[in-house]
Amino acid sequence: GAVVSQHPSRVICKSGTSVKIECRSLDFQATTMFWYRQFPKQSLMLMATSNEGSKATYEQGVEKDKFLINHASLTLSTLTVTSAHPEDSSFYICSAYAGHYLAEQYFGPGTRLTVT
Amino acid sequence: RKEVEQDPGPFNVPEGATVAFNCTYSNSASQSFFWYRQDCRKEPKLLMSVYSSGNEDGRFTAQLNRASQYISLLIRDSKLSDSATYLCVVIENTGGFKTIFGAGTRLFVKA
């Protein structure tokens, strides 16, 4: 199956700093990428939908100024958590969609963010 | 009401047992349905699609009942390696498509 990578896999940062997470589709072009957040023992919650070359669409309750998403190419989307706080500590997962069969949404391995 | 609801679990079963998971969804216009598997601290992986006609893949059988807005997953002859969280996933098309995950049901298969 298709491969999606995320970097970094784990990051620890101090409160108030910004963290950038990269999501890359390695062997296909992703028309759409999704960003999810998962808190312990909870399900994935969609944060935003990112289409190449256009502004991301954010889900209700997700601050677009805090979670900056850039989808500059068909293989790369970035999520920047600005001025991170301890409550932002979570597992962030991206997925990439090739635009064909709806199930073809390939997930990255996730990034575990800990804000101290 | 949650958009996608699943059995809370956890399910603790012995090896070889048959276990069934249930899921209901609230939007009758939902288009596509899937079961994903998620291991601890890992990303979800597609297990199988769900169709009204049923879908069987080895020990796994998935079923969709659109009238009842109900999805099921049956695992026969459980293996230790089946221990994971099973996520019911529904895709809605509201202009662009939106993936909605259920909270997941945790399965523990014990020797």
mmCIF file of C-alpha atoms in Angstrom, chain B residues 48-93:
data_model
loop_
_atom_site.group_PDB
_atom_site.id
_atom_site.type_symbol
_atom_site.label_atom_id
_atom_site.label_comp_id
_atom_site.label_asym_id
_atom_site.label_seq_id
_atom_site.Cartn_x
_atom_site.Cartn_y
_atom_site.Cartn_z
ATOM 1 C CA MET B 48 -11.962 -3.948 5.595
ATOM 2 C CA SER B 49 -14.740 -2.130 3.797
ATOM 3 C CA VAL B 50 -18.354 -2.734 4.723
ATOM 4 C CA TYR B 51 -21.083 -3.378 2.186
ATOM 5 C CA SER B 52 -24.786 -4.127 2.407
ATOM 6 C CA SER B 53 -24.096 -7.445 0.740
ATOM 7 C CA GLY B 54 -21.573 -8.306 3.413
ATOM 8 C CA ASN B 55 -17.832 -8.585 3.138
ATOM 9 C CA GLU B 56 -15.769 -11.522 4.299
ATOM 10 C CA ASP B 57 -12.008 -11.696 4.542
ATOM 11 C CA GLY B 58 -10.747 -14.844 6.169
ATOM 12 C CA ARG B 59 -11.849 -14.838 9.794
ATOM 13 C CA PHE B 60 -13.391 -11.377 9.507
ATOM 14 C CA THR B 61 -16.911 -10.620 8.311
ATOM 15 C CA ALA B 62 -18.373 -7.142 8.064
ATOM 16 C CA GLN B 63 -21.993 -6.266 7.476
ATOM 17 C CA LEU B 64 -23.940 -3.083 6.830
ATOM 18 C CA ASN B 65 -27.645 -2.533 7.450
ATOM 19 C CA ARG B 66 -28.536 0.822 5.933
ATOM 20 C CA ALA B 67 -32.141 0.725 7.124
ATOM 21 C CA SER B 68 -31.022 0.388 10.737
ATOM 22 C CA GLN B 69 -27.865 2.474 10.229
ATOM 23 C CA TYR B 70 -25.923 -0.336 11.784
ATOM 24 C CA ILE B 71 -22.522 -1.853 11.020
ATOM 25 C CA SER B 72 -21.050 -5.014 12.444
ATOM 26 C CA LEU B 73 -17.726 -6.826 12.516
ATOM 27 C CA LEU B 74 -17.433 -10.500 13.365
ATOM 28 C CA ILE B 75 -14.112 -12.106 14.191
ATOM 29 C CA ARG B 76 -14.028 -15.893 14.254
ATOM 30 C CA ASP B 77 -11.358 -18.068 15.844
ATOM 31 C CA SER B 78 -9.740 -15.126 17.641
ATOM 32 C CA LYS B 79 -5.949 -14.985 17.748
ATOM 33 C CA LEU B 80 -3.733 -13.281 20.282
ATOM 34 C CA SER B 81 -2.631 -10.970 17.482
ATOM 35 C CA ASP B 82 -6.192 -9.737 17.053
ATOM 36 C CA SER B 83 -5.840 -7.775 20.291
ATOM 37 C CA ALA B 84 -6.244 -4.144 19.288
ATOM 38 C CA THR B 85 -8.792 -1.361 19.133
ATOM 39 C CA TYR B 86 -11.312 -1.666 16.329
ATOM 40 C CA LEU B 87 -12.612 1.577 14.894
ATOM 41 C CA CYS B 88 -15.847 1.948 13.017
ATOM 42 C CA VAL B 89 -15.412 4.607 10.347
ATOM 43 C CA VAL B 90 -18.103 6.377 8.371
ATOM 44 C CA ILE B 91 -17.583 8.711 5.459
ATOM 45 C CA GLU B 92 -20.051 11.484 4.803
ATOM 46 C CA ASN B 93 -20.143 13.567 1.674
#
